[in-house]
Coordinates of C-alpha atoms in Angstrom, one line a residue:
Chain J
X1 CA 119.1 143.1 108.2
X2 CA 117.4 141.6 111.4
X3 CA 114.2 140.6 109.2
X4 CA 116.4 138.8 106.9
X5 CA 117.7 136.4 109.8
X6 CA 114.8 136.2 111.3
X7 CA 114.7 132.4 111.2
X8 CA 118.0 132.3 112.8
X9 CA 117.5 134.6 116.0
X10 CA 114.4 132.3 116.4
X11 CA 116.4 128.8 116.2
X12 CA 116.5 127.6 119.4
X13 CA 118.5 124.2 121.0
X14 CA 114.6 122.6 121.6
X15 CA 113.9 122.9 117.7
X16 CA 117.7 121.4 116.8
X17 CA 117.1 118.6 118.6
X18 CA 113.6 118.3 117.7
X19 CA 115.5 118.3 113.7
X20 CA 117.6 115.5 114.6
X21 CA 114.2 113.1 116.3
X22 CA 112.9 114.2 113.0
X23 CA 116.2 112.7 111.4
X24 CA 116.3 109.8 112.7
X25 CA 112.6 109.2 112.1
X26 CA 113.5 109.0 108.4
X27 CA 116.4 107.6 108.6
X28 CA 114.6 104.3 110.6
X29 CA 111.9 104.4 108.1
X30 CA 114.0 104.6 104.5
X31 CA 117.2 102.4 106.2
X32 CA 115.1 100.1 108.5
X33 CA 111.9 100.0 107.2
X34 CA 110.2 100.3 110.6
X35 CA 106.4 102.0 109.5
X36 CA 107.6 103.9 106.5
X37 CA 104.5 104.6 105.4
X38 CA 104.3 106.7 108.9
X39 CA 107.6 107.2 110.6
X40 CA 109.1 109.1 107.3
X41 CA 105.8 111.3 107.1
X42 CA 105.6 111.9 110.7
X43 CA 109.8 112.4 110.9
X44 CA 109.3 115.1 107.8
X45 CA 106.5 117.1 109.7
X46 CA 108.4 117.0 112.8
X47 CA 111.2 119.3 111.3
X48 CA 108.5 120.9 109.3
X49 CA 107.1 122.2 112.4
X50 CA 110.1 123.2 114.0
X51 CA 111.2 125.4 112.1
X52 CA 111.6 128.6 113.1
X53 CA 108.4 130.5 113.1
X54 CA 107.0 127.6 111.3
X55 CA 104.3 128.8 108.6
X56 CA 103.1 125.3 108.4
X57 CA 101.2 125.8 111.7
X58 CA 100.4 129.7 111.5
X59 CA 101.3 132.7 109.5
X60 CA 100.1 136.3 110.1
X61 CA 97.1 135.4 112.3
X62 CA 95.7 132.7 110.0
X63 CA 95.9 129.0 110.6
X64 CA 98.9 127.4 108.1
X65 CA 98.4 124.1 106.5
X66 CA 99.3 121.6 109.1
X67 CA 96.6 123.5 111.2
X68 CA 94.2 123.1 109.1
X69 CA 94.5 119.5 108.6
X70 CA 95.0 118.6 112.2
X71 CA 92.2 120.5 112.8
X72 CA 90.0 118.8 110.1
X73 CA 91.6 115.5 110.4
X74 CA 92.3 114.5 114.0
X75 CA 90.3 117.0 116.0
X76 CA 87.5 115.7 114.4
X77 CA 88.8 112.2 114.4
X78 CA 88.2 111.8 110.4
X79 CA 92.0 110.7 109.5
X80 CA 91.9 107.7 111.5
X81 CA 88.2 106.9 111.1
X82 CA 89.1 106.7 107.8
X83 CA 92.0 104.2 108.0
X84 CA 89.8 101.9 109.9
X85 CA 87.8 101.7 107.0
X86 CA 90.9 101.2 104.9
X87 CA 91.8 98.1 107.3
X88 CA 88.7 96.5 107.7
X89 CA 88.6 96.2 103.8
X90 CA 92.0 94.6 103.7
X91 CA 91.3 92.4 106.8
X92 CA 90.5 89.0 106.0
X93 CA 88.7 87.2 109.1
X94 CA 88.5 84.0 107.4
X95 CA 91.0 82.5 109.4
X96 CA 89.0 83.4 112.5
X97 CA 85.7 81.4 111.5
X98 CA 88.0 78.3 111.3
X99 CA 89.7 78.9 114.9
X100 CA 86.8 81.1 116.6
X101 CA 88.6 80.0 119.6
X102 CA 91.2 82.2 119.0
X103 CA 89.5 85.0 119.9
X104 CA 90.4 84.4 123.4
X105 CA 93.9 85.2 122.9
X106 CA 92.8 88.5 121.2
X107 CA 90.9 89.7 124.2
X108 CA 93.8 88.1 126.5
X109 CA 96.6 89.9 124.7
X110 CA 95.0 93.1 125.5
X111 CA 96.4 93.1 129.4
X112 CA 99.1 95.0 128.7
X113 CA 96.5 97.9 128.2
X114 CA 95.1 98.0 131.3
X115 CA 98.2 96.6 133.4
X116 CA 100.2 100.0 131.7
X117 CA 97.7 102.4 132.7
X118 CA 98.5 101.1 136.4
X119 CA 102.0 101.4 135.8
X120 CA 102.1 105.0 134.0
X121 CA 100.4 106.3 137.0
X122 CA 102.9 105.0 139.2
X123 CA 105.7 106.4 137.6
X124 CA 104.0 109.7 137.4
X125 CA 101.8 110.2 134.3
X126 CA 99.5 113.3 134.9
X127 CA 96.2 111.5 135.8
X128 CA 93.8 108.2 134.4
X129 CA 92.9 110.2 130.8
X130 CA 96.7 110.6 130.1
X131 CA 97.5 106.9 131.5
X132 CA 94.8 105.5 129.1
X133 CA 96.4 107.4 126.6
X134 CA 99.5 105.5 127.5
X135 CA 98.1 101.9 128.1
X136 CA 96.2 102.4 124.3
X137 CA 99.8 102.0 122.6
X138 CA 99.7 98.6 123.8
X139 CA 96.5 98.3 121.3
X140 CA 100.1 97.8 118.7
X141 CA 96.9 99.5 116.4
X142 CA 97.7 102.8 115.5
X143 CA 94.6 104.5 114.4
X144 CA 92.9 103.3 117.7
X145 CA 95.7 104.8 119.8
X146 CA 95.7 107.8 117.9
X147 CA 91.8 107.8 118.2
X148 CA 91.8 107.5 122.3
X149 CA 94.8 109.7 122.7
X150 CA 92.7 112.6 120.9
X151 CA 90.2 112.2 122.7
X152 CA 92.1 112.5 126.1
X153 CA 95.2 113.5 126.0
X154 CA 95.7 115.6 122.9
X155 CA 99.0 117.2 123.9
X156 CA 101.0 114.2 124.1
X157 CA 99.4 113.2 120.7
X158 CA 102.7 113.4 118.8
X159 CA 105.0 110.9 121.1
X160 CA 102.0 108.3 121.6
X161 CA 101.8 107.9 117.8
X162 CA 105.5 107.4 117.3
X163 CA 106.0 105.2 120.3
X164 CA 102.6 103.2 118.6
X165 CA 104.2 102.8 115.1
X166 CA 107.9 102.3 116.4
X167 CA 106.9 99.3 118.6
X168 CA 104.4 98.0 116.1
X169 CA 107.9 97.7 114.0
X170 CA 109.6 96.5 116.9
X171 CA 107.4 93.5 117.5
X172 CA 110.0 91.1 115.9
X173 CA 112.3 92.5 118.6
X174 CA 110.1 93.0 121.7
X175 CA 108.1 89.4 121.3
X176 CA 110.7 86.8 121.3
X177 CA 112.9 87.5 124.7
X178 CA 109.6 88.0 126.4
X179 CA 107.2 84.5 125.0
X180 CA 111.3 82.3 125.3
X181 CA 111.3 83.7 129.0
X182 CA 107.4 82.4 129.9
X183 CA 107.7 79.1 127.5
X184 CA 109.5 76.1 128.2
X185 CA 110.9 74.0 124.9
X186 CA 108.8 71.7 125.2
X187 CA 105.8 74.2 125.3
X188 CA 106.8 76.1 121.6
X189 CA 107.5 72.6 120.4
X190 CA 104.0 71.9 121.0
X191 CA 102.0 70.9 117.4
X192 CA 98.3 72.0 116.6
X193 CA 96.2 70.6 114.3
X194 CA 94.5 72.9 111.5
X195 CA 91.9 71.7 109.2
X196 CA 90.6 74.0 106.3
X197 CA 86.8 74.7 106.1
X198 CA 85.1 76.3 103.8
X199 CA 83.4 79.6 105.3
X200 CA 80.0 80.4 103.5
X201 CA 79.6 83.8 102.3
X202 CA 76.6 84.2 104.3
X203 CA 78.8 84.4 107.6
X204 CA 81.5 86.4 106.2
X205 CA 78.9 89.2 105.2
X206 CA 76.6 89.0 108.2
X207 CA 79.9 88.9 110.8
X208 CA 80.5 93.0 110.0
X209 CA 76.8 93.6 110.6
X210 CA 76.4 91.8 113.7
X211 CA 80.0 92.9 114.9
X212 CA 79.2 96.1 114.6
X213 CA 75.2 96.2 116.2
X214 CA 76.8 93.7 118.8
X215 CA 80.0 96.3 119.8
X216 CA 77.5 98.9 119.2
X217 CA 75.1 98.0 122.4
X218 CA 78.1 97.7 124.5
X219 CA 80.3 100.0 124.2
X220 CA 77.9 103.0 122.1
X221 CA 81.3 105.4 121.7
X222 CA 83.3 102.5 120.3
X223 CA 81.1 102.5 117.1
X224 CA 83.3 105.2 114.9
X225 CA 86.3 102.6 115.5
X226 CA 84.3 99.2 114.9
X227 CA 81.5 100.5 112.8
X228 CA 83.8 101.8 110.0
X229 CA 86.5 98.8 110.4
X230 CA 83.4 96.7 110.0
X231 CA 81.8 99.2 106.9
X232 CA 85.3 98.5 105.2
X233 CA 85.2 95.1 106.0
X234 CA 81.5 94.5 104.6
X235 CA 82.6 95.9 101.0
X236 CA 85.6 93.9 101.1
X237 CA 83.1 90.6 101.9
X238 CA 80.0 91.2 99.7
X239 CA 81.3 90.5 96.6
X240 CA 79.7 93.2 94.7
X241 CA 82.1 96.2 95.4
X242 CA 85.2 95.0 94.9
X243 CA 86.4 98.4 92.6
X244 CA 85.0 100.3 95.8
X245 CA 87.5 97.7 98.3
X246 CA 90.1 97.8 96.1
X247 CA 90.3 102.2 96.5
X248 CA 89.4 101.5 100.3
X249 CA 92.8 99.3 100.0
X250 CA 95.2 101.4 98.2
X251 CA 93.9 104.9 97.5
X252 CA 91.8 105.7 100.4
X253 CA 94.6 103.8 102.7
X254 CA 97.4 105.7 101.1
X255 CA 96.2 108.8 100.6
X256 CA 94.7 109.3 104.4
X257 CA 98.4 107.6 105.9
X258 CA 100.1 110.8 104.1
X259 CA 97.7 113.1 105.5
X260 CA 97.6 111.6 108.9
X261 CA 101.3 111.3 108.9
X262 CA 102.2 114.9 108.6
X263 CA 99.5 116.1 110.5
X264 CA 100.7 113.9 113.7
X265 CA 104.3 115.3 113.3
X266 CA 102.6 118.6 113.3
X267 CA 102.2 118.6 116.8
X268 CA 106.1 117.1 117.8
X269 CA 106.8 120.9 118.5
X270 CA 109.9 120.8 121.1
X271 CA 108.5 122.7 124.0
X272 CA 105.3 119.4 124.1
X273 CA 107.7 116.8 122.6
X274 CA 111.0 117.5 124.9
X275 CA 109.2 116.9 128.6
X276 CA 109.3 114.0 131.1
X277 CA 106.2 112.9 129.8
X278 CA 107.7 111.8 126.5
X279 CA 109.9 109.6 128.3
X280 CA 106.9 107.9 130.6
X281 CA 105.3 107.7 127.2
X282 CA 108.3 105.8 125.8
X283 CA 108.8 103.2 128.4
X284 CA 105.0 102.7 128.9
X285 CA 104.8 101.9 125.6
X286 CA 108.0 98.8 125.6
X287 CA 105.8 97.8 129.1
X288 CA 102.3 97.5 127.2
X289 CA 103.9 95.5 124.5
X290 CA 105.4 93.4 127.1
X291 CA 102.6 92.8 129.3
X292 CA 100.6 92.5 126.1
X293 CA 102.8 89.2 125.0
X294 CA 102.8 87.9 128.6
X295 CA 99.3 88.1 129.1
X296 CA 98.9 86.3 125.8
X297 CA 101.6 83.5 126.8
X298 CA 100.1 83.3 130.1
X299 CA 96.6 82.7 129.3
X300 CA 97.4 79.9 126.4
X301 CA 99.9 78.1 129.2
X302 CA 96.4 78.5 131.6
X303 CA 93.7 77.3 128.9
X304 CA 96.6 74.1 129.1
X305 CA 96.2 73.3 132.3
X306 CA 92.2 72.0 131.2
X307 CA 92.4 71.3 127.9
X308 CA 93.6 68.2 126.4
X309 CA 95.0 68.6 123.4
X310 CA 97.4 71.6 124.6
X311 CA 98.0 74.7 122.6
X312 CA 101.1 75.9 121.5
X313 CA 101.1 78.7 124.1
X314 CA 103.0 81.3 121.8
X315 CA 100.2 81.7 120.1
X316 CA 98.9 83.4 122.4
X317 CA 101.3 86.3 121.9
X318 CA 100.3 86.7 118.6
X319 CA 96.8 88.1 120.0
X320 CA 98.2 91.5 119.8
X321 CA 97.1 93.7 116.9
X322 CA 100.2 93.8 114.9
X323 CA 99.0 92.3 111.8
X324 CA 100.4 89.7 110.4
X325 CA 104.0 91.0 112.0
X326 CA 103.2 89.1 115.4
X327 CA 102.1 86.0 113.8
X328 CA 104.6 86.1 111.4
X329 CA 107.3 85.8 114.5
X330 CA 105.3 83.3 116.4
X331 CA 105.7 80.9 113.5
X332 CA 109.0 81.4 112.8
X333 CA 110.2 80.4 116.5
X334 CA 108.5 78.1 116.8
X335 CA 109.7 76.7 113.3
X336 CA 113.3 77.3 115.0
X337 CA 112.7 74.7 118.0
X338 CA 111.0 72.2 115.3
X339 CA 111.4 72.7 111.7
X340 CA 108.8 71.0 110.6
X341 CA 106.4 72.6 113.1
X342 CA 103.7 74.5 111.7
X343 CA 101.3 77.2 113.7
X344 CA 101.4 79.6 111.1
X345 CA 97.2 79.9 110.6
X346 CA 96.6 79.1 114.3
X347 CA 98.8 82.5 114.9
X348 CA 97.0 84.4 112.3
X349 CA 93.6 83.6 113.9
X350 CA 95.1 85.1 117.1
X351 CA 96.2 88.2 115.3
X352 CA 93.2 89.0 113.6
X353 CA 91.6 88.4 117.1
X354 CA 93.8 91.1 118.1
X355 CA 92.7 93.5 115.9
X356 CA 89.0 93.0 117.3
X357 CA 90.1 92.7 121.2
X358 CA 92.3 96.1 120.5
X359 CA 89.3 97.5 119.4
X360 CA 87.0 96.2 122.1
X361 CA 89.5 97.2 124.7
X362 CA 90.0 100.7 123.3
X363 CA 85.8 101.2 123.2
X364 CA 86.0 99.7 126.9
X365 CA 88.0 102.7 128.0
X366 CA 86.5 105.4 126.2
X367 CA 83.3 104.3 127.6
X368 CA 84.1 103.7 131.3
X369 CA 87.4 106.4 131.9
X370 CA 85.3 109.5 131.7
X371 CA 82.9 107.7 134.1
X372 CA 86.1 106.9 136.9
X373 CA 87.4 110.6 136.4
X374 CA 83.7 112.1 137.3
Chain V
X1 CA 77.9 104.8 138.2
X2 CA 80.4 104.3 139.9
X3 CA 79.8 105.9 143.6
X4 CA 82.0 103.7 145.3
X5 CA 84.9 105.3 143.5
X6 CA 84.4 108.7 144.0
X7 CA 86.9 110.2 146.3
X8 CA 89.3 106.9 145.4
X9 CA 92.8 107.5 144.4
X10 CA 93.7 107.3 140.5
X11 CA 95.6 104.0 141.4
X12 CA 92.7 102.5 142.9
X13 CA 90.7 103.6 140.1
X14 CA 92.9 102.4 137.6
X15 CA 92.8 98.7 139.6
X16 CA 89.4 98.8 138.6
X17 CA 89.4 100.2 135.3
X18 CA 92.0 96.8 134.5
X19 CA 89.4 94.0 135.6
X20 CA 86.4 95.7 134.1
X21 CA 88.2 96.5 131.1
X22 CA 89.8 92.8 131.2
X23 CA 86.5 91.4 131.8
X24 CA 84.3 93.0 129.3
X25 CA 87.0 92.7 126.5
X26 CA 86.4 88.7 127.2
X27 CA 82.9 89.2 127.4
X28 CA 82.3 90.9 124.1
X29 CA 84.8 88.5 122.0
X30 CA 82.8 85.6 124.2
X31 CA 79.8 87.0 122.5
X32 CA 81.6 87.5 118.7
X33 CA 82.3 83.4 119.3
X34 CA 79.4 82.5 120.5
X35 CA 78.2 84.1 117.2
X36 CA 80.5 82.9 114.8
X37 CA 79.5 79.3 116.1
X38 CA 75.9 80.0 115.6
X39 CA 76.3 81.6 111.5
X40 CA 78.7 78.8 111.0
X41 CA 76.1 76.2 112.3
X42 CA 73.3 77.8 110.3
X43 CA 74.5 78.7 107.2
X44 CA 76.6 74.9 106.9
X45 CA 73.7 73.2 108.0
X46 CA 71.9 74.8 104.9
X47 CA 74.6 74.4 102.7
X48 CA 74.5 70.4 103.4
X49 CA 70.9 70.8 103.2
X50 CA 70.7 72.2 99.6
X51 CA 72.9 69.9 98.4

């Protein structure tokens, strides 16, 4: 009789509330729409692997199926190694070559990294591998903060992905308070001009090559990140491949985001998830996406102080990676102060700045943290 | 590498690991612009030219 209620001896409070995180996982993803294509995966695999004695992770000795795909997927680093390829092939930089001066605001958005890393060891993250770990959600890229979080602070795996996703989502939320509070009226009233040029095809295939030999000098470890963002980007570019972009797109994209998105809920098992940690890891997160927008704001309202035809400075917030989320928001407040205001493409060059900078900045700190920790 | 750090506290550390980190992100997208301007001059310039 014991044997047949096994599961329920073995339920304990940890894995009920560890159902009701999973819960409400799904429930933001199918009522809100915040990351579906992650949240609901991720909230599934969390009650998946709560369950008592879970057969998903191991069952008589051998290793059950989330196991074996966290094990073949993100120890190794494949799952989101593979995304990047998916996103580099859906990445247009086109707005880029026509505002290459955009780019500043993707490397500026990236404080919020570095300034988080400061504050998650202040409030008592475990030491500078684990605050990198925390910083990287400020990336707001989620393969890249799953990819520096393996490498150095696998335990807390589970919670940095969610917090990653979940404020990717919130961006619409987080951004406005924080660009309205650094901006005058005056400033997000500001006009830009934008002319169209055509980009030769020469430059849009030779900018993934060169990226990638270029990021590849500096920062050698950051190559599995920009290299394959840069491979996807390169079939996506030359025009001959376009049946091989369009899989990288939608098949190679969908089918690794399911795999991935189990296989990080398969490590939201209570006893790692329900610790202070998680909390540090929640708040440093909101604080890298803050500091991420200031630092953007900040250095647009700088660049003004020299310049003479002035930049809108909420573009600069847009030089996070949430693509095309942040720029998306950017234009519509500043459509809000002016109607007829339009900094739409200027915004979408700082974004898909972002998406290099987060990059950059997450190479930068697998490169030089395991030098400072000795 | 870094000598000067060893024996330095993780806040210290971390101090440092924010300007380098600030820096050479600014460095490298310095370098990605200074090459966008160069394959835009180029490849325009022989565009115009081959018309």
């Amino acid at each position: 009789m014991d044997k047949l209620f096994v599961g329920l001896y073995n339920l304990g409070i940890g894995q009920i509330v560890m159902f009701i995180i999973g819960g409400i996982l799904i429930y933001l993803a199918v009522k809100k729409e915040y990351e579906p294509m992650l949240l609901l995966p991720i909230g599934f695999g969390t009650i998946l692997v709560n369950l008592p004695l879970s057969a998903v992770l191991e069952y008589e000795g051998a290793p059950g199926v989330l196991k074996i795909l966290f094990d073949a997927g993100i120890q190794t680093e494949l799952f989101p190694v593979l995304i990047f390829v998916a996103v580099g092939a859906m990445i247009d930089f086109t707005p880029l070559f026509v505002n290459p001066t955009m780019l500043f605001f993707g490397a500026a958005a990236q404080f919020g990294i570095f300034a988080t890393i400061v504050v998650a060891l202040l409030v008592g993250a475990d030491d500078l591998k684990v605050a990198s770990a925390i910083g990287i959600i400020g990336a707001a890229d989620g393969p890249t903060a799953i990819f520096v979080a393996t490498k150095f602070a696998q335990k807390y795996l589970g919670p940095i992905t969610v917090a990653a996703y979940s404020y990717m989502s919130l961006v619409p939320i987080v951004q406005p308070p924080v660009v309205r509070l650094l901006t005058t009226k005056k400033e997000r009233m500001i006009r830009m001009d934008y002319r169209d040029v055509k980009v030769p095809k020469a430059v849009k295939i030779l900018f993934p090559i060169l990226i990638t030999i270029i990021a590849g000098i500096i920062a050698p470890i950051s190559v599995p990140l920009v290299g394959l963002l840069m491979f996807g980007n390169l079939i996506r570019e030359c025009g001959v491949l376009e049946r091989l972009s369009q899989s990288a797109q939608n098949e190679l994209a969908n089918l690794v985001t399911i795999l991935l998105g189990i296989t990080i809920g398969s490590t939201m098992k209570a006893e790692a998830f329900l610790q202070p940690t998680t909390l540090v890891i929640l708040l440093g997160g909101l604080a890298a996406f803050i500091f991420d927008t200031a630092g953007g704001v900040l250095f647009a309202k700088f660049l003004n102080l020299f310049l003479k035809k002035k930049i809108n400075p909420m573009v600069g917030a847009a030089g996070i990676s949430a693509f095309p989320m942040s720029a998306r928001v950017i234009q519509k407040m500043a459509q809000k102060e002016d109607p007829s205001n339009f900094i739409l493409m200027q915004a979408v060059s700082a974004n898909v700045a972002g998406q290099l900078g987060s990059i950059i900045a997450g190479g930068l700190i697998l490169a030089l943290v395991p030098l400072l920790v000795g | 590498m870094f000598d000067f750090l060893v024996g330095a506290s993780n806040i210290t550390k971390s101090l440092f690991l924010m300007v380098v980190g600030v820096l050479g992100t600014h460095a490298t997208l310095l370098l990605f612009y200074i090459m966008i301007k160069v394959l835009l001059k180029i490849f325009t310039r022989n565009a115009k030219t081959n018309n």
